[in-house]
Amino acid sequence: MSNLGITPQSESFSEWYNDLVVKADMADHSAVRGCMVIKPHGYAIWELMQRALDDMFKDSGHVNAYFPLFVPKSFLSREAAHVEGFAKECAVVTHYRLINDPDGVGVVVDPEAKLEEELIIRPTSETVIWNTYKKWIQSYRDLPILINQWANVVRWEMRTRLFLRTAEFLWQEGHTAHATYGEAEEEALLILDIYRRFAEEWMAVPVLTGVKSENEKFAGADHTYCIEAMVQDRRCVQAGTSHHLGQNFAKAFDVKFQSQEGKEEYVYATSWGVSTRLIGTLIMAHSDDRGLILPPRLAPIQVVFVPIGRDEETRTKTYACADRLADALRHLSWHGSRIRTKVDKRDKESPGFKFNDWELRGACLRVEIGPRDLEAGTCVVVRRDLGEKVTVPLDGFAAHAEAELASMQGALLERARGFRDAHTYRIDNWAEFQALFTGEGSGGFAVAHWDGTAETEEKIAELTKATIRCIPMTPLAPGDDEPGTCVLTGKPSARRVVFAKAY
RNA sequence: CGGGAUGUGGCUCAGCUUGGUAGAGCGCUGCGUUCGGGACGCAGAGGUCGGAGGUUCAAAUCCUCUCAUCCCGACCA
């Protein structure tokens, strides 16, 4: 069995990832640097993610809206910390018209068509939205506002990777307005918990929840909550963030409301988002050298049938059998949606080719139906994460398939959790800390004491490339939240924090 | 934005040193045989050699510039 031209993980994790994304037909590089084409197979995963998250947002009282792509430059000057965080990576629109090149062929920018005020392509929408909220909010009766939008944003990144960091990406951004600090805090934590549940229950990716250090928090936030996942090269991915913005944007955009007591106060805000980066995280968390391994709840194809027959007559029978089984599955509801199936009737491809192809594309269960099965009244079922062929009677097939999907969903989460826990270390001396982040096959989560200063954080990053991923919400192990001494400086530390190399 | 590498049919690459009619494998199209872990035969189609200048009788090949991609750093969801 070949690896189908995918660089093995053991040889180079990053090449493995690049090969896989392209060969599994998820995405392609585009004509524009740093941008990508999300192909149907990759987009199908995004659609499933969107649907799940959108339901959770709606269930918790949020509504969707849409705000414009363009941000007047002046908006970005309003909140100093915020603009500093994004200024270096903004795309700017300066003109609004092209003309035929007077000196030759093609078109050139019309110098006459210069915009009076340049427009920034949104790197995030806080400023546009808060400029709007100012018009919407007068009284405490207008609050809270709980709006989400699904959109694209642009951050002009120097170094990009498909799904993990692209110049343009798709995401959702929630923007809420509240009367009190406490209510905004509750909102930020509510969303954080939605993100955690989505990661674990849908993506089968266990995540740490925590607070970002001052260095790592969102520019413009009072504080930032995050979910952090470990992937198979033991590096850490920030998979989602939820910000308590305090009154920063309300002050920058002068958004006040009259309280029940008649007092004028600034509004409290949150913002929160997850992006197509989740797809990259999903791939890196579970997949192997043979291709994608997707958790059933997010797999575009959950059960694929490969009917086998060397002659027309056998083929007719195996096709009919596969259609019948697929149809039965489609009428079953699993986690609230129909089971997604496919009967692979491509007659130019051999069964062996199809086996490899569907492993590459991450179908969860593959069902082989050949002449031998027809005689015996069975089919052969192979689960993508286990790879073993199991002969199953046609009679109990649907129940078997459903049980296997459920079991696979759980198994992936457990495996990922086991992997993460096996690479999470409590480290109390500097030599050990450095050793963890040095050399081949190194890495993981270092749960260590830190003296709380930005200088120490930066020094550690400089020496090891590891950064503080989060200050956990709850201790990962008993004692983690007790005082100790900083792993680098030996100064007092209030509690342990999590260090890792990050994407 | 620095350092390195690479741009030649859809894909992977050879040809470039030493200038002289653009090649291979895979894929693609047609027909036939195949079909339980990437099948085979025969016949076909497909390329302004990333782009622009220059040198030359002649440029994929030499020179200059430019664009893009990948890897490694600095920056970031």
Coordinates of C-alpha atoms (C1' of nucleotides) in Angstrom, one line a residue:
Chain A
M1 CA 0.0 0.0 0.0
S2 CA 1.5 3.3 -1.1
N3 CA 1.0 6.6 0.6
L4 CA -0.3 8.0 -2.6
G5 CA 2.4 10.6 -2.9
I6 CA 1.6 12.3 0.4
T7 CA 4.8 13.2 2.3
P8 CA 4.7 11.1 5.5
Q9 CA 4.1 13.0 8.7
S10 CA 7.3 11.5 10.1
E11 CA 9.3 13.1 7.3
S12 CA 7.8 16.5 7.4
F13 CA 4.6 17.5 9.1
S14 CA 4.2 20.7 7.2
E15 CA 4.7 19.1 3.8
W16 CA 2.3 16.3 4.9
Y17 CA -0.3 18.9 5.6
N18 CA 0.2 20.8 2.3
D19 CA 0.1 17.6 0.3
L20 CA -3.0 16.4 2.1
V21 CA -5.0 19.6 1.7
V22 CA -4.4 19.6 -2.1
K23 CA -4.6 15.9 -2.8
A24 CA -7.7 15.4 -0.7
D25 CA -9.3 18.1 -2.9
M26 CA -10.0 20.5 -0.1
A27 CA -8.4 23.6 -1.5
D28 CA -6.0 25.1 -4.0
H29 CA -3.7 28.1 -4.2
S30 CA -5.2 30.9 -6.2
A31 CA -3.8 33.4 -8.6
V32 CA -3.5 35.9 -5.8
R33 CA -0.7 35.5 -3.3
G34 CA -1.9 34.1 0.0
C35 CA -5.4 33.5 -1.1
M36 CA -7.0 30.1 -1.6
V37 CA -9.8 28.5 -3.5
I38 CA -11.9 26.4 -1.2
K39 CA -13.0 23.4 -3.3
P40 CA -16.3 21.7 -2.9
H41 CA -15.0 19.0 -0.6
G42 CA -13.4 21.5 1.7
Y43 CA -16.3 23.9 1.5
A44 CA -18.7 21.1 2.5
I45 CA -16.9 20.8 5.8
W46 CA -17.2 24.6 6.3
E47 CA -20.9 24.4 5.6
L48 CA -21.4 21.7 8.2
M49 CA -19.4 23.7 10.7
Q50 CA -21.5 26.8 9.9
R51 CA -24.7 25.0 10.3
A52 CA -23.7 23.6 13.7
L53 CA -22.4 26.8 15.1
D54 CA -25.2 28.9 13.6
D55 CA -27.7 26.7 15.4
M56 CA -25.9 27.1 18.7
F57 CA -25.7 30.9 18.3
K58 CA -29.4 31.1 17.4
D59 CA -30.3 28.8 20.3
S60 CA -28.6 31.2 22.7
G61 CA -30.5 34.2 21.4
H62 CA -28.2 35.6 18.7
V63 CA -29.3 36.8 15.2
N64 CA -27.4 37.2 12.0
A65 CA -26.8 40.4 10.0
Y66 CA -24.4 41.7 7.5
F67 CA -22.1 44.7 7.6
P68 CA -20.0 46.1 4.7
L69 CA -16.7 44.9 3.5
F70 CA -15.2 48.4 3.4
V71 CA -14.1 50.4 6.4
P72 CA -13.5 54.2 6.1
K73 CA -9.9 54.8 7.0
S74 CA -10.9 57.3 9.7
F75 CA -12.8 54.6 11.6
L76 CA -9.6 52.8 12.2
S77 CA -8.0 55.8 13.8
R78 CA -10.6 55.8 16.6
E79 CA -9.3 53.1 18.8
A80 CA -5.5 53.4 19.1
A81 CA -4.7 49.9 20.5
H82 CA -7.0 48.3 18.0
V83 CA -5.5 49.9 14.9
E84 CA -2.0 49.2 16.1
G85 CA -2.9 45.5 16.1
F86 CA -4.0 45.5 12.4
A87 CA -2.4 48.5 10.7
K88 CA 0.5 46.5 9.2
E89 CA -1.7 44.0 7.5
C90 CA -4.5 46.1 6.0
A91 CA -5.5 46.1 2.3
V92 CA -6.4 49.6 1.2
V93 CA -8.7 50.7 -1.7
T94 CA -7.5 54.0 -3.1
H95 CA -9.3 54.2 -6.5
Y96 CA -12.7 53.4 -7.9
R97 CA -12.2 53.2 -11.7
L98 CA -10.0 51.6 -14.4
I99 CA -9.4 52.9 -17.9
N100 CA -7.8 51.5 -21.0
D101 CA -4.1 52.0 -20.9
P102 CA -3.4 55.0 -23.2
D103 CA 0.1 53.7 -23.9
G104 CA -0.9 50.2 -24.9
V105 CA -3.1 47.2 -24.2
G106 CA -4.9 46.4 -21.0
V107 CA -6.2 48.6 -18.3
V108 CA -4.7 51.0 -15.7
V109 CA -5.9 52.7 -12.7
D110 CA -7.6 56.0 -13.6
P111 CA -5.6 58.6 -11.7
E112 CA -8.6 60.9 -11.8
A113 CA -10.6 58.3 -9.8
K114 CA -8.9 58.7 -6.5
L115 CA -11.0 58.3 -3.5
E116 CA -11.2 61.2 -1.2
E117 CA -11.0 58.9 1.8
E118 CA -9.3 55.6 1.3
L119 CA -11.3 52.5 2.2
I120 CA -9.8 49.6 4.3
I121 CA -10.9 46.1 3.5
R122 CA -12.1 44.9 6.9
P123 CA -9.6 42.9 8.9
T124 CA -12.4 42.6 11.4
S125 CA -15.6 44.6 11.8
E126 CA -15.6 46.2 15.2
T127 CA -15.2 49.7 13.9
V128 CA -18.0 49.5 11.2
I129 CA -20.3 47.8 13.7
W130 CA -19.7 50.2 16.5
N131 CA -20.2 53.2 14.2
T132 CA -23.6 51.6 13.4
Y133 CA -24.5 50.6 17.0
K134 CA -24.1 54.3 18.0
K135 CA -27.2 55.0 15.9
W136 CA -29.1 52.0 17.3
I137 CA -28.5 52.5 21.0
Q138 CA -30.1 55.2 23.1
S139 CA -31.7 53.5 26.1
Y140 CA -31.1 50.4 28.2
R141 CA -34.2 49.1 26.4
D142 CA -32.1 48.8 23.2
L143 CA -29.8 46.4 24.9
P144 CA -28.5 43.8 24.7
I145 CA -27.7 43.6 21.0
L146 CA -26.7 40.1 20.1
I147 CA -25.6 40.0 16.4
N148 CA -23.4 37.6 14.5
Q149 CA -22.2 37.8 10.9
W150 CA -20.8 35.3 8.5
A151 CA -18.3 37.1 6.4
N152 CA -14.9 37.2 4.7
V153 CA -12.0 39.3 6.1
V154 CA -8.6 40.3 4.8
R155 CA -5.3 40.4 6.7
W156 CA -2.3 40.9 4.5
E157 CA -0.2 38.1 5.9
M158 CA 3.4 37.7 4.9
R159 CA 3.5 34.0 5.3
T160 CA 0.4 31.9 4.5
R161 CA -0.7 28.3 4.7
L162 CA -3.9 26.9 3.3
F163 CA -6.7 27.2 5.9
L164 CA -4.4 28.0 8.8
R165 CA -3.4 31.5 7.7
T166 CA -4.6 33.0 4.4
A167 CA -4.8 36.6 3.3
E168 CA -8.5 36.3 2.9
F169 CA -10.5 33.9 5.1
L170 CA -14.1 33.1 6.0
W171 CA -15.3 33.4 9.6
Q172 CA -18.1 34.4 11.8
E173 CA -17.8 37.4 14.0
G174 CA -20.2 38.1 16.8
H175 CA -20.6 41.6 18.2
T176 CA -22.7 42.2 21.2
A177 CA -23.6 45.3 23.2
H178 CA -24.6 45.2 26.9
A179 CA -25.6 47.5 29.7
T180 CA -23.2 46.1 32.3
Y181 CA -19.7 44.7 32.6
G182 CA -21.1 41.6 34.2
E183 CA -23.5 40.9 31.4
A184 CA -20.8 41.3 28.8
E185 CA -18.6 39.0 30.8
E186 CA -21.4 36.4 30.9
E187 CA -21.7 36.7 27.1
A188 CA -18.0 36.2 26.5
L189 CA -18.0 33.1 28.6
L190 CA -21.2 31.8 27.1
I191 CA -19.6 31.9 23.7
L192 CA -16.4 30.4 24.9
D193 CA -18.4 27.4 26.1
I194 CA -20.2 27.1 22.8
Y195 CA -16.8 27.1 21.1
R196 CA -15.5 24.4 23.5
R197 CA -18.5 22.3 23.0
F198 CA -18.3 22.6 19.2
A199 CA -14.7 21.6 19.2
E200 CA -15.2 18.6 21.4
E201 CA -18.6 17.4 20.3
W202 CA -18.4 18.1 16.6
M203 CA -14.7 18.3 15.7
A204 CA -13.7 15.6 18.3
V205 CA -10.9 18.0 19.2
P206 CA -10.3 18.5 23.0
V207 CA -9.5 22.1 23.8
L208 CA -8.1 24.1 26.7
T209 CA -10.1 27.1 27.6
G210 CA -8.4 30.0 29.1
V211 CA -7.5 33.7 29.1
K212 CA -4.8 35.2 26.9
S213 CA -1.9 37.1 28.5
E214 CA -1.6 40.8 27.8
N215 CA 0.8 40.2 25.0
E216 CA -1.4 37.7 23.2
K217 CA -4.8 39.3 23.7
F218 CA -6.8 41.0 21.0
A219 CA -5.8 44.6 20.4
G220 CA -8.6 46.6 21.7
A221 CA -10.0 44.0 24.2
D222 CA -10.2 44.3 27.9
H223 CA -9.4 40.6 28.0
T224 CA -9.5 37.7 25.6
Y225 CA -10.7 34.2 26.2
C226 CA -9.6 31.4 23.8
I227 CA -9.9 27.7 23.0
E228 CA -6.5 26.1 22.3
A229 CA -6.0 22.7 20.6
M230 CA -3.0 20.5 20.3
V231 CA -2.4 18.9 16.9
Q232 CA -0.3 15.9 15.9
D233 CA 3.0 17.6 15.7
R234 CA 2.4 18.7 19.3
R235 CA 2.0 22.4 18.4
C236 CA -0.9 24.5 19.5
V237 CA -3.6 26.1 17.4
Q238 CA -5.7 28.9 18.6
A239 CA -9.0 27.7 17.4
G240 CA -11.4 30.4 18.6
T241 CA -11.4 33.6 20.6
S242 CA -14.0 35.5 22.6
H243 CA -13.2 39.0 23.7
H244 CA -14.6 41.2 26.5
L245 CA -14.1 44.6 24.9
G246 CA -15.0 46.5 28.0
Q247 CA -16.0 50.1 27.1
N248 CA -13.1 50.6 24.7
F249 CA -15.2 50.7 21.5
A250 CA -18.1 52.5 23.1
K251 CA -15.7 55.2 24.1
A252 CA -14.0 55.3 20.7
F253 CA -17.3 55.6 18.9
D254 CA -19.2 57.4 21.6
V255 CA -21.9 54.9 22.2
K256 CA -23.8 55.7 25.4
F257 CA -27.1 54.7 26.7
Q258 CA -29.5 56.0 29.4
S259 CA -29.8 53.5 32.2
Q260 CA -33.0 52.7 34.1
E261 CA -32.0 55.2 36.7
G262 CA -31.6 57.9 34.0
K263 CA -27.9 57.9 34.1
E264 CA -25.8 58.2 30.8
E265 CA -23.3 55.3 30.5
Y266 CA -21.0 53.8 28.0
V267 CA -22.0 50.4 26.6
Y268 CA -20.1 47.2 27.3
A269 CA -19.1 45.0 24.3
T270 CA -17.9 41.6 23.3
S271 CA -16.7 40.2 20.0
W272 CA -15.9 36.6 19.2
G273 CA -15.0 34.5 16.2
V274 CA -14.0 31.3 14.6
S275 CA -12.7 30.9 11.1
T276 CA -11.9 28.5 8.3
R277 CA -8.8 27.8 10.4
L278 CA -11.0 25.3 12.2
I279 CA -10.7 23.2 9.0
G280 CA -6.9 23.2 9.2
T281 CA -7.1 22.3 12.9
L282 CA -9.4 19.5 12.1
I283 CA -7.1 18.1 9.5
M284 CA -4.0 18.3 11.7
A285 CA -5.7 16.8 14.7
H286 CA -6.9 13.5 13.2
S287 CA -5.6 12.7 9.7
D288 CA -2.8 10.3 8.8
D289 CA -0.5 9.4 5.9
R290 CA -3.3 7.8 3.9
G291 CA -5.4 10.9 3.9
L292 CA -8.1 12.7 5.9
I293 CA -9.7 11.3 9.0
L294 CA -12.8 13.3 9.7
P295 CA -15.1 13.1 12.7
P296 CA -18.5 11.7 11.4
R297 CA -20.5 14.7 12.5
L298 CA -18.4 16.9 10.1
A299 CA -17.7 14.5 7.4
P300 CA -19.3 15.4 4.0
I301 CA -19.5 11.7 3.2
Q302 CA -20.1 9.5 6.2
V303 CA -20.7 6.2 4.5
V304 CA -19.5 5.4 1.0
F305 CA -20.5 2.3 -0.8
V306 CA -18.2 0.6 -3.3
P307 CA -20.1 -2.0 -5.3
I308 CA -17.9 -4.6 -7.0
G309 CA -18.8 -6.7 -10.0
R310 CA -16.8 -8.0 -13.0
D311 CA -19.7 -8.5 -15.3
E312 CA -22.8 -6.5 -16.1
E313 CA -25.1 -8.8 -14.2
T314 CA -23.2 -8.8 -11.0
R315 CA -22.8 -5.1 -11.2
T316 CA -26.5 -4.5 -11.5
K317 CA -27.1 -6.6 -8.4
T318 CA -24.3 -5.0 -6.3
Y319 CA -25.4 -1.5 -7.4
A320 CA -29.0 -2.2 -6.4
C321 CA -27.9 -3.6 -3.1
A322 CA -25.7 -0.5 -2.4
D323 CA -28.6 1.8 -3.4
R324 CA -30.9 0.0 -1.1
L325 CA -28.6 0.2 1.9
A326 CA -27.7 3.8 1.2
D327 CA -31.4 4.7 1.0
A328 CA -32.1 3.0 4.3
L329 CA -29.3 5.1 5.9
R330 CA -30.6 8.3 4.4
H331 CA -33.9 7.8 6.2
L332 CA -32.2 7.5 9.5
S333 CA -31.6 10.6 11.6
W334 CA -28.3 10.7 13.3
H335 CA -27.6 13.8 15.5
G336 CA -30.5 15.5 13.9
S337 CA -29.5 15.1 10.3
R338 CA -29.7 12.4 7.6
I339 CA -26.7 10.2 7.2
R340 CA -24.7 11.4 4.3
T341 CA -24.0 8.6 1.9
K342 CA -22.5 8.1 -1.6
V343 CA -22.6 5.1 -3.9
D344 CA -19.5 5.1 -6.0
K345 CA -20.6 3.9 -9.4
R346 CA -17.6 5.2 -11.4
D347 CA -17.1 2.4 -13.8
K348 CA -13.7 3.5 -15.1
E349 CA -12.1 3.1 -11.6
S350 CA -11.1 -0.1 -10.0
P351 CA -12.3 -1.0 -6.5
G352 CA -8.7 -0.7 -5.2
F353 CA -8.5 2.8 -6.6
K354 CA -11.8 3.7 -4.9
F355 CA -10.7 2.3 -1.6
N356 CA -7.6 4.6 -1.6
D357 CA -9.6 7.5 -3.0
W358 CA -12.2 7.5 -0.2
E359 CA -9.5 7.0 2.5
L360 CA -7.8 10.1 1.1
R361 CA -11.1 12.0 1.2
G362 CA -12.0 10.9 4.7
A363 CA -15.2 8.9 4.2
C364 CA -15.8 7.5 7.7
L365 CA -17.2 4.1 6.7
R366 CA -16.5 2.3 3.5
V367 CA -18.9 -0.5 2.6
E368 CA -17.7 -3.1 0.0
I369 CA -20.4 -5.1 -1.7
G370 CA -19.2 -7.8 -4.1
P371 CA -20.5 -11.1 -5.6
R372 CA -19.3 -13.1 -2.5
D373 CA -21.3 -10.8 -0.3
L374 CA -24.4 -11.1 -2.4
E375 CA -24.2 -14.9 -2.0
A376 CA -23.6 -14.7 1.7
G377 CA -26.0 -11.9 2.4
T378 CA -23.3 -9.7 3.9
C379 CA -21.1 -6.7 3.2
V380 CA -17.6 -5.7 4.3
V381 CA -17.4 -2.5 6.4
V382 CA -14.1 -0.7 7.0
R383 CA -13.9 2.2 9.5
R384 CA -11.5 4.9 8.4
D385 CA -9.7 5.3 11.7
L386 CA -9.3 1.6 12.3
G387 CA -8.8 0.2 8.8
E388 CA -10.0 -3.3 9.6
K389 CA -12.4 -5.2 7.3
V390 CA -15.4 -6.4 9.2
T391 CA -18.1 -8.6 7.6
V392 CA -21.5 -7.5 8.5
P393 CA -24.9 -9.2 7.7
L394 CA -27.0 -7.0 5.4
D395 CA -29.9 -7.4 7.8
G396 CA -28.5 -5.5 10.7
F397 CA -26.4 -3.1 8.5
A398 CA -28.1 0.2 9.2
A399 CA -27.9 -0.3 13.0
H400 CA -24.3 -1.4 12.6
A401 CA -23.3 1.6 10.5
E402 CA -25.0 4.0 12.9
A403 CA -23.3 2.5 15.9
E404 CA -19.9 2.6 14.1
L405 CA -20.3 6.3 13.3
A406 CA -21.1 7.1 17.0
S407 CA -18.3 5.0 18.2
M408 CA -15.8 6.6 15.7
Q409 CA -16.9 10.1 16.8
G410 CA -16.1 9.2 20.4
A411 CA -12.9 7.3 19.5
L412 CA -11.4 10.2 17.7
L413 CA -12.0 12.6 20.7
E414 CA -10.6 10.0 23.1
R415 CA -7.5 9.4 20.9
A416 CA -6.9 13.2 20.6
R417 CA -7.3 13.7 24.3
G418 CA -5.0 10.8 25.1
F419 CA -2.4 12.3 22.7
R420 CA -2.7 15.7 24.2
D421 CA -2.5 14.5 27.8
A422 CA 0.5 12.3 26.9
H423 CA 2.3 15.5 25.7
T424 CA 1.3 17.8 28.6
Y425 CA 4.0 18.2 31.2
R426 CA 4.4 20.0 34.4
I427 CA 7.8 21.6 34.3
D428 CA 9.6 23.3 37.2
N429 CA 13.1 23.8 36.0
W430 CA 14.5 25.8 33.1
A431 CA 16.7 23.1 31.6
E432 CA 13.7 20.8 31.3
F433 CA 11.6 23.5 29.8
Q434 CA 14.2 24.3 27.2
A435 CA 14.6 20.6 26.4
L436 CA 10.9 20.2 25.7
F437 CA 11.1 22.8 22.9
T438 CA 14.4 21.8 21.4
G439 CA 15.2 19.3 18.7
E440 CA 13.4 16.7 16.6
G441 CA 10.1 15.3 17.9
S442 CA 10.0 17.8 20.7
G443 CA 7.1 19.9 21.8
G444 CA 3.9 19.7 23.7
F445 CA 2.2 21.7 26.4
A446 CA 4.4 22.9 29.2
V447 CA 2.3 23.7 32.3
A448 CA 4.7 26.0 34.2
H449 CA 4.9 28.9 36.6
W450 CA 5.4 32.4 35.2
D451 CA 6.1 35.5 37.1
G452 CA 3.4 37.4 35.2
T453 CA 5.6 39.9 33.4
A454 CA 5.6 40.6 29.7
E455 CA 9.4 40.7 29.8
T456 CA 9.7 37.1 31.0
E457 CA 7.1 36.0 28.5
E458 CA 9.1 37.6 25.7
K459 CA 12.3 36.2 27.0
I460 CA 10.9 32.7 27.0
A461 CA 9.6 33.1 23.5
E462 CA 12.9 34.3 22.3
L463 CA 14.8 31.4 23.9
T464 CA 12.4 28.6 23.0
K465 CA 9.8 29.9 20.5
A466 CA 7.2 28.8 22.9
T467 CA 4.6 31.3 23.9
I468 CA 1.9 31.5 26.6
R469 CA -1.1 29.9 24.9
C470 CA -3.4 30.6 27.8
I471 CA -4.0 30.9 31.5
P472 CA -6.4 28.1 32.0
M473 CA -9.9 28.8 33.3
T474 CA -9.8 25.9 35.6
P475 CA -6.7 24.1 36.8
L476 CA -5.7 21.3 34.4
A477 CA -4.6 19.3 37.4
P478 CA -5.0 19.8 41.1
G479 CA -2.5 22.3 42.3
D480 CA -2.0 24.1 39.0
D481 CA -3.6 27.2 40.4
E482 CA -1.4 27.3 43.5
P483 CA 1.5 29.7 43.9
G484 CA 5.0 28.7 42.9
T485 CA 8.2 30.2 41.4
C486 CA 8.7 31.2 37.8
V487 CA 10.4 28.6 35.6
L488 CA 12.7 31.2 34.1
T489 CA 13.3 33.9 36.7
G490 CA 12.5 32.1 40.0
K491 CA 10.3 35.0 41.0
P492 CA 6.9 34.4 42.7
S493 CA 4.2 33.1 40.5
A494 CA 0.5 33.0 41.3
R495 CA -0.3 29.9 39.2
R496 CA 0.8 27.7 36.3
V497 CA 0.1 28.8 32.7
V498 CA 0.3 26.8 29.5
F499 CA 3.3 27.3 27.1
A500 CA 3.5 25.8 23.6
K501 CA 4.8 26.5 20.1
A502 CA 1.9 27.9 18.2
Y503 CA 0.6 28.0 14.6
Chain B
rC1 C1' 10.0 42.0 4.8
rG2 C1' 15.1 39.2 5.0
rG3 C1' 17.7 34.1 3.4
rG4 C1' 17.3 29.8 0.2
rA5 C1' 15.0 27.1 -3.8
rU6 C1' 11.8 26.6 -8.0
rG7 C1' 8.8 28.2 -12.5
rU8 C1' 8.9 23.7 -19.4
rG9 C1' 1.4 20.0 -21.8
rG10 C1' -3.6 19.1 -16.4
rC11 C1' 0.4 16.9 -12.6
rU12 C1' 5.7 15.4 -11.5
rC13 C1' 9.9 16.4 -13.9
rA14 C1' 14.2 15.9 -17.9
rG15 C1' 16.5 19.3 -21.5
rC16 C1' 19.9 24.7 -19.9
rU17 C1' 26.7 23.6 -18.2
rU18 C1' 28.5 23.9 -24.2
rG19 C1' 22.3 28.5 -28.0
rG20 C1' 20.4 25.2 -33.7
rU21 C1' 13.1 21.1 -35.4
rA22 C1' 10.3 20.9 -27.3
rG23 C1' 10.7 15.4 -24.5
rA24 C1' 9.3 11.4 -20.7
rG25 C1' 6.1 9.3 -16.9
rC26 C1' 1.4 10.0 -14.9
rG27 C1' -3.3 12.1 -16.1
rC28 C1' -6.8 13.2 -20.3
rU29 C1' -10.0 11.4 -25.0
rG30 C1' -11.8 6.9 -27.9
rC31 C1' -12.3 1.6 -28.4
rG32 C1' -11.7 -3.2 -26.2
rU33 C1' -10.5 -6.4 -22.2
rU34 C1' -10.7 -5.9 -16.7
rC35 C1' -12.9 -5.2 -11.5
rG36 C1' -12.4 -8.0 -3.2
rG37 C1' -6.3 -2.7 -2.0
rG38 C1' -4.2 2.6 -7.0
rA39 C1' -5.6 -3.0 -13.9
rC40 C1' -4.0 -3.5 -19.1
rG41 C1' -3.6 -3.1 -24.6
rC42 C1' -4.1 -0.2 -29.0
rA43 C1' -5.1 4.6 -31.1
rG44 C1' -5.2 9.9 -30.2
rA45 C1' -5.3 15.1 -28.3
rG46 C1' -2.6 18.5 -25.7
rG47 C1' 3.1 23.2 -24.7
rU48 C1' 3.6 31.5 -27.4
rC49 C1' 9.1 26.8 -22.1
rG50 C1' 6.0 32.3 -15.7
rG51 C1' 6.2 37.6 -17.9
rA52 C1' 8.9 41.9 -20.2
rG53 C1' 13.2 43.7 -22.2
rG54 C1' 18.2 42.6 -24.2
rU55 C1' 22.5 39.8 -26.7
rU56 C1' 22.5 36.7 -31.3
rC57 C1' 21.6 34.8 -38.1
rA58 C1' 19.1 31.8 -34.2
rA59 C1' 17.1 31.8 -27.1
rA60 C1' 13.6 26.9 -22.9
rU61 C1' 19.1 27.5 -22.9
rC62 C1' 23.1 33.5 -22.1
rC63 C1' 22.2 38.7 -19.6
rU64 C1' 18.9 42.4 -17.0
rC65 C1' 14.4 43.4 -14.7
rU66 C1' 9.8 41.6 -13.0
rC67 C1' 5.9 38.3 -11.2
rA68 C1' 4.5 33.9 -8.7
rU69 C1' 5.0 29.6 -5.6
rC70 C1' 7.4 26.6 -1.9
rC71 C1' 10.8 26.1 2.4
rC72 C1' 13.4 28.7 6.6
rG73 C1' 13.2 33.3 9.8
rA74 C1' 10.7 38.1 11.8
rC75 C1' 4.9 39.3 12.2
rC76 C1' 0.0 37.3 12.9
rA77 C1' -6.6 33.9 13.8

